[in-house]
mmCIF file of C-alpha atoms and ligand atoms in Angstrom:
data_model
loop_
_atom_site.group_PDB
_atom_site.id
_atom_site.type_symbol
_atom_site.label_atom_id
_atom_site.label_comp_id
_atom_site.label_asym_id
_atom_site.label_seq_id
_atom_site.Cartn_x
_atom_site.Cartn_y
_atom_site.Cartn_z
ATOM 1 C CA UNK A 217 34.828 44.483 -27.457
ATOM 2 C CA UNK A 218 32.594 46.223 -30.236
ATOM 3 C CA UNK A 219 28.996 46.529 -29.825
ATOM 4 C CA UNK A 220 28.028 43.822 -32.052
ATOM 5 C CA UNK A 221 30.234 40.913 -30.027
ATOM 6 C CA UNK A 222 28.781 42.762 -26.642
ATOM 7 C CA UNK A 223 24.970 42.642 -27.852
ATOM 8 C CA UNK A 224 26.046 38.779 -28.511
ATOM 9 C CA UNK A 225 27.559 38.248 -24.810
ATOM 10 C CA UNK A 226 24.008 39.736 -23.607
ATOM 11 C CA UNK A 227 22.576 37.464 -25.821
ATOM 12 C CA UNK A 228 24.170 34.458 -24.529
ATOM 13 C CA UNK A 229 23.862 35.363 -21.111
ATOM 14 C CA UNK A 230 20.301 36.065 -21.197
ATOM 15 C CA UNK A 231 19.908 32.353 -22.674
ATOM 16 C CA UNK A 232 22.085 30.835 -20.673
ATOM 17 C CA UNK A 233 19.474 32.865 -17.725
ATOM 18 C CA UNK A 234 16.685 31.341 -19.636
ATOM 19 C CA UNK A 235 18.281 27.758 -19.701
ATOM 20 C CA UNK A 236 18.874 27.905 -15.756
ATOM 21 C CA UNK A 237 15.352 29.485 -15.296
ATOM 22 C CA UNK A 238 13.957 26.095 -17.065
ATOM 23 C CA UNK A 239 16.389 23.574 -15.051
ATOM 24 C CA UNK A 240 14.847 25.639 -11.530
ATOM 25 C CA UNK A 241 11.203 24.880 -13.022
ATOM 26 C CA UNK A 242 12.307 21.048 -12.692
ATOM 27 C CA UNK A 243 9.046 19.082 -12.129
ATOM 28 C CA UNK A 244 7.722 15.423 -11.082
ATOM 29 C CA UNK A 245 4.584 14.406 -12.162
ATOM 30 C CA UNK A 246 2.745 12.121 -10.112
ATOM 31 C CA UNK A 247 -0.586 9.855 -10.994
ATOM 32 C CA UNK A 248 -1.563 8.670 -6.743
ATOM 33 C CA UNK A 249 -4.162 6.808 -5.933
ATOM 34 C CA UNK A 250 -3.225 7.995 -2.387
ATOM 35 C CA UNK A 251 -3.880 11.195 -2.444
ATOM 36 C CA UNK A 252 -7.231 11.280 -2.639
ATOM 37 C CA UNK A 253 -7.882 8.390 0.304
ATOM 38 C CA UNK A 254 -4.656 9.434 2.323
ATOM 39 C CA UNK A 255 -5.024 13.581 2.072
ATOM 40 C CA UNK A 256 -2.570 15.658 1.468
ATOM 41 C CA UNK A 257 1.243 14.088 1.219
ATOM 42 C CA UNK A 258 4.120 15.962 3.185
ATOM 43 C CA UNK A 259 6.755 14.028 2.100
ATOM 44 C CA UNK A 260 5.598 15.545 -1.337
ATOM 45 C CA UNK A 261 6.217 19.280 -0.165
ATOM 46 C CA UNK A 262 9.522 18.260 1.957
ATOM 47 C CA UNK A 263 10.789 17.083 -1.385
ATOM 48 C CA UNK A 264 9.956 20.648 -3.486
ATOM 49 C CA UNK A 265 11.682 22.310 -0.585
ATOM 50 C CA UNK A 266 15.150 20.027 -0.755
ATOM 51 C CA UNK A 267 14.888 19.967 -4.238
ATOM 52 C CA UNK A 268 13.348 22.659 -5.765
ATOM 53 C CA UNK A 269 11.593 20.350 -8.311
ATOM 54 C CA UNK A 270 7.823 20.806 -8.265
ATOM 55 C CA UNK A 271 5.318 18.094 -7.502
ATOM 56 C CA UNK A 272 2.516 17.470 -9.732
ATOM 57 C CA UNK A 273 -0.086 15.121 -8.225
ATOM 58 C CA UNK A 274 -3.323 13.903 -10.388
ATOM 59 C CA UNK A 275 -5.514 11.638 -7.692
ATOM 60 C CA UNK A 276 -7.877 9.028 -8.998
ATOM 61 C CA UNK A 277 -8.600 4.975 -7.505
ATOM 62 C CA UNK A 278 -5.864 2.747 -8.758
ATOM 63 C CA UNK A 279 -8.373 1.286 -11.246
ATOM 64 C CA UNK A 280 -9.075 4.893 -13.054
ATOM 65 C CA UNK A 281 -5.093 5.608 -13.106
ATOM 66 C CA UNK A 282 -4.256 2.653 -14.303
ATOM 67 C CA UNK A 283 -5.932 2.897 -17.065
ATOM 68 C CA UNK A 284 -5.353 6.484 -17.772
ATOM 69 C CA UNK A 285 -1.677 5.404 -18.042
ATOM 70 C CA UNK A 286 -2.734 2.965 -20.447
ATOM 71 C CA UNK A 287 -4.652 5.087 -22.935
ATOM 72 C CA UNK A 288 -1.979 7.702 -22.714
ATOM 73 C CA UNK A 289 1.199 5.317 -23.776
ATOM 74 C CA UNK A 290 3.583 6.892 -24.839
ATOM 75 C CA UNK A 291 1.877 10.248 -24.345
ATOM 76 C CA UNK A 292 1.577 10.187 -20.758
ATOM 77 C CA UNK A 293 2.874 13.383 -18.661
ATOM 78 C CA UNK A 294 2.991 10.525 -15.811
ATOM 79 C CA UNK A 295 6.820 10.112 -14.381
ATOM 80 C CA UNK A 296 5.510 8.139 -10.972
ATOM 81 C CA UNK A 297 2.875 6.052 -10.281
ATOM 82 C CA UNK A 298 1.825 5.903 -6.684
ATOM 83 C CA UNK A 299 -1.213 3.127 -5.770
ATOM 84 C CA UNK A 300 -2.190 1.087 -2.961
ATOM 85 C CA UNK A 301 -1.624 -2.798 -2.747
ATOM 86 C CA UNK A 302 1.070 -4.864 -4.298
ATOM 87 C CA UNK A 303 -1.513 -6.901 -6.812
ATOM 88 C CA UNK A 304 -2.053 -2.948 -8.320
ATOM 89 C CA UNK A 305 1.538 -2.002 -8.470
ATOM 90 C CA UNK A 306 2.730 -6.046 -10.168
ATOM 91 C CA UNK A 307 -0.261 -5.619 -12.625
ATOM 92 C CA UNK A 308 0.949 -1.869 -13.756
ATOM 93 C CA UNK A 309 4.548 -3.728 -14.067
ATOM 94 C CA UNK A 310 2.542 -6.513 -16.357
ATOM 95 C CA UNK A 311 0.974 -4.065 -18.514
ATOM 96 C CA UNK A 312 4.274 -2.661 -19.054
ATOM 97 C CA UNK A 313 3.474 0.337 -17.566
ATOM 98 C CA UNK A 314 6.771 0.864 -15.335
ATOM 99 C CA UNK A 315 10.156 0.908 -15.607
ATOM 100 C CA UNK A 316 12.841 -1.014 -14.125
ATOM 101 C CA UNK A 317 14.994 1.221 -11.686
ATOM 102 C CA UNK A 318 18.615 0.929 -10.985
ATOM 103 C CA UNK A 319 19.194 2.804 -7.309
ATOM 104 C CA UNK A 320 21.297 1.645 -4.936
ATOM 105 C CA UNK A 321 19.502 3.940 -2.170
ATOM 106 C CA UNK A 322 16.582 2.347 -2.891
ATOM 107 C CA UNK A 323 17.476 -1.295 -2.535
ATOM 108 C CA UNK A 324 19.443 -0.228 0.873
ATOM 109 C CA UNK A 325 16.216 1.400 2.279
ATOM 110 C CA UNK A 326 13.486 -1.066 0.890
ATOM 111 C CA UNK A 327 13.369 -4.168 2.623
ATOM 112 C CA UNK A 328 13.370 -6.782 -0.180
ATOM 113 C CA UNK A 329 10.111 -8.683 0.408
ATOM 114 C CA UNK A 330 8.512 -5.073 -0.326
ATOM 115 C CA UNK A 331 9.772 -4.625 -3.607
ATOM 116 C CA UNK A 332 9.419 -5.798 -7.080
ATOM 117 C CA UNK A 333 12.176 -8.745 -7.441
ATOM 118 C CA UNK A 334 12.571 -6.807 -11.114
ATOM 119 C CA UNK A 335 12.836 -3.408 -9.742
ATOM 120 C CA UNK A 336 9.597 -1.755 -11.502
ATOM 121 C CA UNK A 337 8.040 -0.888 -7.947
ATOM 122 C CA UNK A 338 9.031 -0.231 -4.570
ATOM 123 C CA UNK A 339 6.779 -0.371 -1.418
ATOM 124 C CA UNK A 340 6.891 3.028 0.353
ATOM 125 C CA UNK A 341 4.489 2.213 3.393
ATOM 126 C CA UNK A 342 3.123 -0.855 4.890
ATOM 127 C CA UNK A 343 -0.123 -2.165 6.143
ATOM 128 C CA UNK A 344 -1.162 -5.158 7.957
ATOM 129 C CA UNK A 345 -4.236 -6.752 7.374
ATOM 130 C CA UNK A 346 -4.812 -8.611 10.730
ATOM 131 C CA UNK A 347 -7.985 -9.744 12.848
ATOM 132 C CA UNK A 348 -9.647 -6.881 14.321
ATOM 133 C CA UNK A 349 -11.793 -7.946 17.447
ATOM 134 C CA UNK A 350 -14.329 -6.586 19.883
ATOM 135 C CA UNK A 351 -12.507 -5.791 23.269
ATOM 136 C CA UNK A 352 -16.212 -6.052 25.131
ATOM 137 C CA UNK A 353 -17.128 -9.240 23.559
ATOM 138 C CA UNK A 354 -14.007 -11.200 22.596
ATOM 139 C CA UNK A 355 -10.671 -11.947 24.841
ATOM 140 C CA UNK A 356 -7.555 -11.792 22.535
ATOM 141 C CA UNK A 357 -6.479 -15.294 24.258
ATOM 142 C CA UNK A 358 -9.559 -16.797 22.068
ATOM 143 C CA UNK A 359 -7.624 -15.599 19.153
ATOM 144 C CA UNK A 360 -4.932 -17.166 17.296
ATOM 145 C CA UNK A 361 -4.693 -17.488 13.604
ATOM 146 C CA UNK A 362 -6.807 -16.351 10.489
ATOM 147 C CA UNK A 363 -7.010 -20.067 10.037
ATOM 148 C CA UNK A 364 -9.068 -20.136 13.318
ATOM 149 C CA UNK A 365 -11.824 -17.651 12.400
ATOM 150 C CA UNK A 366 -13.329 -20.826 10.595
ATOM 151 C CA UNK A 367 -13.736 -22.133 14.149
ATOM 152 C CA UNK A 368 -17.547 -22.833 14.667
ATOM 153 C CA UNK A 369 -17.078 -20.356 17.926
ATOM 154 C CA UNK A 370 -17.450 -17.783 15.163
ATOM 155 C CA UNK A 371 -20.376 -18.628 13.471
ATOM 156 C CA UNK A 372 -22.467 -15.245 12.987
ATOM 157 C CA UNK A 373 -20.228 -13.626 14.997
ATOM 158 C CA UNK A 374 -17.678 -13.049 11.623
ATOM 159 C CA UNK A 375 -17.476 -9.831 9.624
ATOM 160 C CA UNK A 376 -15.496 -10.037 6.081
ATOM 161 C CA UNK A 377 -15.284 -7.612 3.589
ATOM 162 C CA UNK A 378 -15.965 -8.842 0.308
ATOM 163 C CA UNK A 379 -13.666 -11.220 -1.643
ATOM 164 C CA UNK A 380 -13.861 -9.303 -4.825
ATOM 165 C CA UNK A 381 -11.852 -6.181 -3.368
ATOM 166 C CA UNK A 382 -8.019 -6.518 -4.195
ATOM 167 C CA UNK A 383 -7.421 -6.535 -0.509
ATOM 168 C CA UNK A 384 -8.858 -9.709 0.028
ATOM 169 C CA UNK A 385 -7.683 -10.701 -3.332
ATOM 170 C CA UNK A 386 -4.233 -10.151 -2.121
ATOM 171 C CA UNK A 387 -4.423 -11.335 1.450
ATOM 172 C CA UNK A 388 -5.310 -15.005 -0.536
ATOM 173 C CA UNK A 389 -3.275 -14.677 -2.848
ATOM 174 C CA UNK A 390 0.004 -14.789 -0.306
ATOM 175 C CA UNK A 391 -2.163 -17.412 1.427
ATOM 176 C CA UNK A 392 -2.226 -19.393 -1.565
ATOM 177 C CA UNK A 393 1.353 -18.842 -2.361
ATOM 178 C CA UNK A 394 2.291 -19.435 1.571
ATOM 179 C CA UNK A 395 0.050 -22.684 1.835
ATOM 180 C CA UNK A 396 -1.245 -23.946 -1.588
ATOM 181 C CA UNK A 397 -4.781 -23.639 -3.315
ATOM 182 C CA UNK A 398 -6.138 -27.072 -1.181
ATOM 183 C CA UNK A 399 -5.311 -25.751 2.064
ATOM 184 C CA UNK A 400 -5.978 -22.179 1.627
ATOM 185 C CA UNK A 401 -9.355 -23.232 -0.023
ATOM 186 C CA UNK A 402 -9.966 -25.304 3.302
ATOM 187 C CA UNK A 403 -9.671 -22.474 5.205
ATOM 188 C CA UNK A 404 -11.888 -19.908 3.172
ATOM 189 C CA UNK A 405 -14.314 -22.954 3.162
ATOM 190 C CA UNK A 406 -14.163 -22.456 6.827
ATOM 191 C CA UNK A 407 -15.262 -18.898 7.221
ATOM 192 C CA UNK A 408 -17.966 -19.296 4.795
ATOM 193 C CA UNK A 409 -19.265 -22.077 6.943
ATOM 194 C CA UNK A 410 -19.391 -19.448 9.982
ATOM 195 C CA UNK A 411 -21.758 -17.464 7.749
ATOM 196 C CA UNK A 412 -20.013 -14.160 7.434
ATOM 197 C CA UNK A 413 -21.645 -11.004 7.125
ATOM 198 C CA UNK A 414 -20.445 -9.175 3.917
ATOM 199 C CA UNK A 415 -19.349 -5.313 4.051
ATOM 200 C CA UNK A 416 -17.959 -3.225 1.103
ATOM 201 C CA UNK A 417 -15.118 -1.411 3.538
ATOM 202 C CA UNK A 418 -12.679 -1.709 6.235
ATOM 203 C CA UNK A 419 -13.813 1.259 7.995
ATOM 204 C CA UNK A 420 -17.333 0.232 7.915
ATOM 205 C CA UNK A 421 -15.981 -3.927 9.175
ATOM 206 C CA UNK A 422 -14.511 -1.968 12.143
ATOM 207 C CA UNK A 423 -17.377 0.252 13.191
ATOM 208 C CA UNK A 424 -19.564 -3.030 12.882
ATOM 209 C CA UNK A 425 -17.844 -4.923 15.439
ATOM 210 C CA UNK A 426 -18.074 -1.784 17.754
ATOM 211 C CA UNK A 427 -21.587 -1.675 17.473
ATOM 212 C CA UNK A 428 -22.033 -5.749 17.792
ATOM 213 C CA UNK A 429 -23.095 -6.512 14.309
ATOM 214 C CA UNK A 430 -20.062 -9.239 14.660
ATOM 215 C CA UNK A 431 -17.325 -9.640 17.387
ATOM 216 C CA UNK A 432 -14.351 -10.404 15.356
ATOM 217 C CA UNK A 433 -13.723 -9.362 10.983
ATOM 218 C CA UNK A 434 -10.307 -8.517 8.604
ATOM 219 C CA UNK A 435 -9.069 -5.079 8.511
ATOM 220 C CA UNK A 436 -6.240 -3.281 7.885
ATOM 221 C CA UNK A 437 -4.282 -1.245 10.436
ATOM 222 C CA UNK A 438 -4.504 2.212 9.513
ATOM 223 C CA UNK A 439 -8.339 1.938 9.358
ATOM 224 C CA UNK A 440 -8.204 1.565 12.882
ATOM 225 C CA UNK A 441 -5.264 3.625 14.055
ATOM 226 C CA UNK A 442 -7.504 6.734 12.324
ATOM 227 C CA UNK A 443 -10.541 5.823 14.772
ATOM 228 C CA UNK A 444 -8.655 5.179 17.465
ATOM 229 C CA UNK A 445 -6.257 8.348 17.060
ATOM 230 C CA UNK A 446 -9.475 10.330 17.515
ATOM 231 C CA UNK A 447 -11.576 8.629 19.808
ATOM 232 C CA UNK A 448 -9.146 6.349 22.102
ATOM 233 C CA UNK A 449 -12.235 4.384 23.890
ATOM 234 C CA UNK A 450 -13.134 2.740 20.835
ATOM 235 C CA UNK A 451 -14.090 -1.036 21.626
ATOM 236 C CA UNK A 452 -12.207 -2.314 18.508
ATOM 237 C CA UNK A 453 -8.510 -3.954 18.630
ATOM 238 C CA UNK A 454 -5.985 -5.208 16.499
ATOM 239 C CA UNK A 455 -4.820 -9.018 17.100
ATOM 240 C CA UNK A 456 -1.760 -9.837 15.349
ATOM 241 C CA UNK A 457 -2.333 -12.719 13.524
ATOM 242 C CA UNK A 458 -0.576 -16.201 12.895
ATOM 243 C CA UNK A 459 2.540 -14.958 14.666
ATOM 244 C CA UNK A 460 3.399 -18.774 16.208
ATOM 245 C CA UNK A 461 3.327 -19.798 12.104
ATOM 246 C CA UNK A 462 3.977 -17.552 9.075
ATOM 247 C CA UNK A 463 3.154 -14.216 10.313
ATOM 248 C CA UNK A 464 0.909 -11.463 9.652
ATOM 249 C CA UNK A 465 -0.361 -10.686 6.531
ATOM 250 C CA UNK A 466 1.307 -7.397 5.038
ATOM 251 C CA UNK A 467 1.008 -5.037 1.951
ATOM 252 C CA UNK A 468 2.232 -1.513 0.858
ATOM 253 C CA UNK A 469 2.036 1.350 -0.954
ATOM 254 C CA UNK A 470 4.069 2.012 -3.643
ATOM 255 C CA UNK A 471 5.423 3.633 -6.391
ATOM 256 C CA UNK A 472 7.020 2.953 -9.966
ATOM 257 C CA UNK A 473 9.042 5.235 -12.256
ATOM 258 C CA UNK A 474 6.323 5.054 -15.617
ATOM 259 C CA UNK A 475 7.111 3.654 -18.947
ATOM 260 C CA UNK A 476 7.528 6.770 -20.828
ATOM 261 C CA UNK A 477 9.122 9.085 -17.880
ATOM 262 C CA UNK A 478 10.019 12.719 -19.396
ATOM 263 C CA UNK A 479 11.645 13.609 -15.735
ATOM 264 C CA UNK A 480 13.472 10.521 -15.118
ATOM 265 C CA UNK A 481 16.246 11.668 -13.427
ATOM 266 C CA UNK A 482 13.639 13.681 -11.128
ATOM 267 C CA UNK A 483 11.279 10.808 -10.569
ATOM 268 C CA UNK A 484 14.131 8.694 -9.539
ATOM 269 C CA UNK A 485 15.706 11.242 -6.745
ATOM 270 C CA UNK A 486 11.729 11.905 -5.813
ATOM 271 C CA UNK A 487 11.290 7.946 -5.250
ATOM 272 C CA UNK A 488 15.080 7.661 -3.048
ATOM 273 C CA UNK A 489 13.591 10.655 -1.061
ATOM 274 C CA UNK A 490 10.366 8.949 -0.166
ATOM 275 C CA UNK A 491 12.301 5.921 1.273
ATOM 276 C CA UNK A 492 14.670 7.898 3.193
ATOM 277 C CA UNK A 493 14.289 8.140 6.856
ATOM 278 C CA UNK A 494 13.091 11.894 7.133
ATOM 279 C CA UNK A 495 10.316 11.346 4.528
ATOM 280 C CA UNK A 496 9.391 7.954 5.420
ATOM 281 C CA UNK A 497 8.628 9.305 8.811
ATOM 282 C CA UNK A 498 6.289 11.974 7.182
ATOM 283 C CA UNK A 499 4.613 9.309 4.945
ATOM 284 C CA UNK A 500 4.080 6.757 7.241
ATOM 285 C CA UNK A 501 2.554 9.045 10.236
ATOM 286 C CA UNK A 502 0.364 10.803 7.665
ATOM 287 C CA UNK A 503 -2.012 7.983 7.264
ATOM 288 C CA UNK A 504 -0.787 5.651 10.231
ATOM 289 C CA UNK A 505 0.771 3.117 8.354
ATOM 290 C CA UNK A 506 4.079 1.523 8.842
ATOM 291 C CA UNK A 507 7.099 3.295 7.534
ATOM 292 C CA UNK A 508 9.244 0.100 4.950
ATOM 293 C CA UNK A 509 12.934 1.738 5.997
ATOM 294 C CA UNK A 510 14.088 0.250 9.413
ATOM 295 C CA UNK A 511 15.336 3.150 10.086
ATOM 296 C CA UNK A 512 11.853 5.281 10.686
ATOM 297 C CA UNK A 513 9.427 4.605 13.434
ATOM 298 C CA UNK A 514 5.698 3.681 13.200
ATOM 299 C CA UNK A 515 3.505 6.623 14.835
ATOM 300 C CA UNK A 516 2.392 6.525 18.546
ATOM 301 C CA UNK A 517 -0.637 5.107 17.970
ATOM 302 C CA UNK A 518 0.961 2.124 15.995
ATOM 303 C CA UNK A 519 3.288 1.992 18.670
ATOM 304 C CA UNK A 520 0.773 1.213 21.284
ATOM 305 C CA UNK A 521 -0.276 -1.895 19.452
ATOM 306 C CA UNK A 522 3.762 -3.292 19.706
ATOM 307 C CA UNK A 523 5.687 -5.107 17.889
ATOM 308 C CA UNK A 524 4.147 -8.102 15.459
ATOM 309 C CA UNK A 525 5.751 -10.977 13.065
ATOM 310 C CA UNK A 526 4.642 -10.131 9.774
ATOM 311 C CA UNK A 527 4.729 -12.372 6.761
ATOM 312 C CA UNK A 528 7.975 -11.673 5.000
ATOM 313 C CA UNK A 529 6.801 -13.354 1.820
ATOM 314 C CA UNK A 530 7.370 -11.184 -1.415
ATOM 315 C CA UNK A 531 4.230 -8.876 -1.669
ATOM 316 C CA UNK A 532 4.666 -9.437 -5.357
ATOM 317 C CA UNK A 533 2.756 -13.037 -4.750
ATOM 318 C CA UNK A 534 -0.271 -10.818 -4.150
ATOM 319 C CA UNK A 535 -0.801 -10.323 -8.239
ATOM 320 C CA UNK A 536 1.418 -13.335 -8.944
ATOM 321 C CA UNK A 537 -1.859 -15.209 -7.702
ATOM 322 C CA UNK A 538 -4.137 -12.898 -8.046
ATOM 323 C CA UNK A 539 -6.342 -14.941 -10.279
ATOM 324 C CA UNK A 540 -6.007 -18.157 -8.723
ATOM 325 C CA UNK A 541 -7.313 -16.456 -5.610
ATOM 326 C CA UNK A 542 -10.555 -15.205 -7.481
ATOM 327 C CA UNK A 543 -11.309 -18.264 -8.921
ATOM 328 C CA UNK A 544 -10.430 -20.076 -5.445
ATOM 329 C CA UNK A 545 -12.887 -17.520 -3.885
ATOM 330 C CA UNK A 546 -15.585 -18.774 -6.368
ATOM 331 C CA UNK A 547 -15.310 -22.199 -5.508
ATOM 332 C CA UNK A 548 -15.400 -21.790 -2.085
ATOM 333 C CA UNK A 549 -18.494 -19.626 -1.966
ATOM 334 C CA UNK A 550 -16.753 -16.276 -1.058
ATOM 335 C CA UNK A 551 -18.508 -13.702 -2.461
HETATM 336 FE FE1 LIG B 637 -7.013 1.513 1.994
#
């Protein structure tokens, strides 16, 4: 070998160091509107360890990233969009913000209720949004459906959080899809008849009833399991709703693969990962909510509350009617 052809081997080998050294740097970038409610994500750092490929998170509220994605188009450095609440995730799909996913590991670990019938999105955690009572004031045998909290028993005793959050929006929304607009405006009709007191937040519903501003209100789960996980003896429990009819009202988390992925191939093995057992485990116990693959188990806390019916209704009805449920809302003097 003359010195020419050998200075062209280093050459080659150096680049083909280089190339290697730039397939190791392998990254996933991630727009959450977790991470800043939800702190920091485990299942993110167990994934950089198996994989090697780096996590790059930008927080923001689902609005804000949303629309970031938007502006951006085709420009975006977003692979994954994580958010909170089915309406958020079917409204990114809409916009034409995500892309349709073919995985066979994720359709086996995703329950199909919690994932887009069109494979844009893919619930990664689960909520409930149930009726939250006072255990000094209220016995959970008075309780039965969310249908019931129009009962004139409740009248000023009835905390709601505003209809205007997509929560709410959601929870009607499968209502309305469940039940029709007549009979789901009936029963909105009836809890504005009991007066409700309006708060802006789940948290702030719960600590309400503990302090007897109202006995009974809507919340979801995790809101509570984080009180309860630090101070056991708070008066506030979880009543699992409508379980003798259609079950408790559910939503998730979620993520899509974005529009205009650069990492594809990354986002997708980053998205299988999160629904695995091992990393659904991590996800779900970091914020207390309720792992989507059958094969993880809800955290102590959640465990403590047992087992519940939930609605198994496609959470993708939550932004199918999504508007029908604001205007319903309107007319029935939610605000
Ligand atoms: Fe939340």
């Amino acid at each position: 070998m003359n010195a020419m052809r050998a200075g062209r081997y280093v050459a080659a080998a150096l680049l083909g160091l280089a190339l290697v050294g730039q397939a190791q740097a392998a990254e996933v970038v991630i727009y959450s509107a977790r991470s800043s409610q939800y702190g920091p994500e485990t299942a993110f750092e167990a994934f950089t360890k198996k994989t090697g490929i780096q996590v790059k998170t930008f927080g923001g509220n689902s609005s804000e990233l949303f629309e970031r994605l938007r502006a951006e188009g085709d420009k975006t450095p977003a692979d994954v969009l994580v958010t909170v609440d089915a309406g958020n995730l079917w409204n990114a799909a809409r916009a034409g913000l995500l892309s349709k996913v073919d995985s066979p590991e994720l359709l086996a670990n995703v329950p199909a209720n919690l994932r887009d019938p069109e494979g844009r999105w893919f619930g990664l955690t689960m909520r409930a949004r149930t009726i939250m009572y006072s255990t000094k004031r209220v016995k959970a045998e008075e309780l039965s459906t969310y249908e019931a909290l129009g009962d004139p028993k409740w009248k000023g005793r009835l905390c709601l959080r505003t209809s205007t959050y997509i929560y709410n929006q959601s929870f009607l929304a499968t209502m309305i899809k469940r039940l029709g607009e007549p009979k789901t405006e009936q029963i909105v009709h009836g809890w504005v008849a009991n007066g409700p007191i309006l708060i802006n937040g789940d948290t702030k519903i719960l600590e309400a009833i503990a302090v007897g501003q109202c006995d009974v209100g809507l919340a979801n789960t995790y809101y509570l399991a984080r009180i309860v996980a630090k101070d056991p003896s708070f008066p506030v429990a979880p009543f699992w709703a409508n379980q003798q009819t259609t079950g408790t009202h559910i939503n998730i988390s979620g993520a899509g693969i974005t529009a205009h992925a650069k990492n594809r191939a990354s986002a997708v093995k980053l998205l299988e990962f999160l629904s695995s057992p091992e990393a659904q485990q991590m996800f779900a116990d970091g914020n207390f909510e309720y792992p989507v693959n059958p094969h993880a188990s809800p955290s102590p806390v959640l465990a403590r509350w047992g087992k519940f019916k939930a609605d198994d209704i496609n959470v993708a009805a939550a932004g199918e009617f999504q508007a029908a449920a604001t205007r319903l809302a309107d007319r029935a003097g939610y605000k």
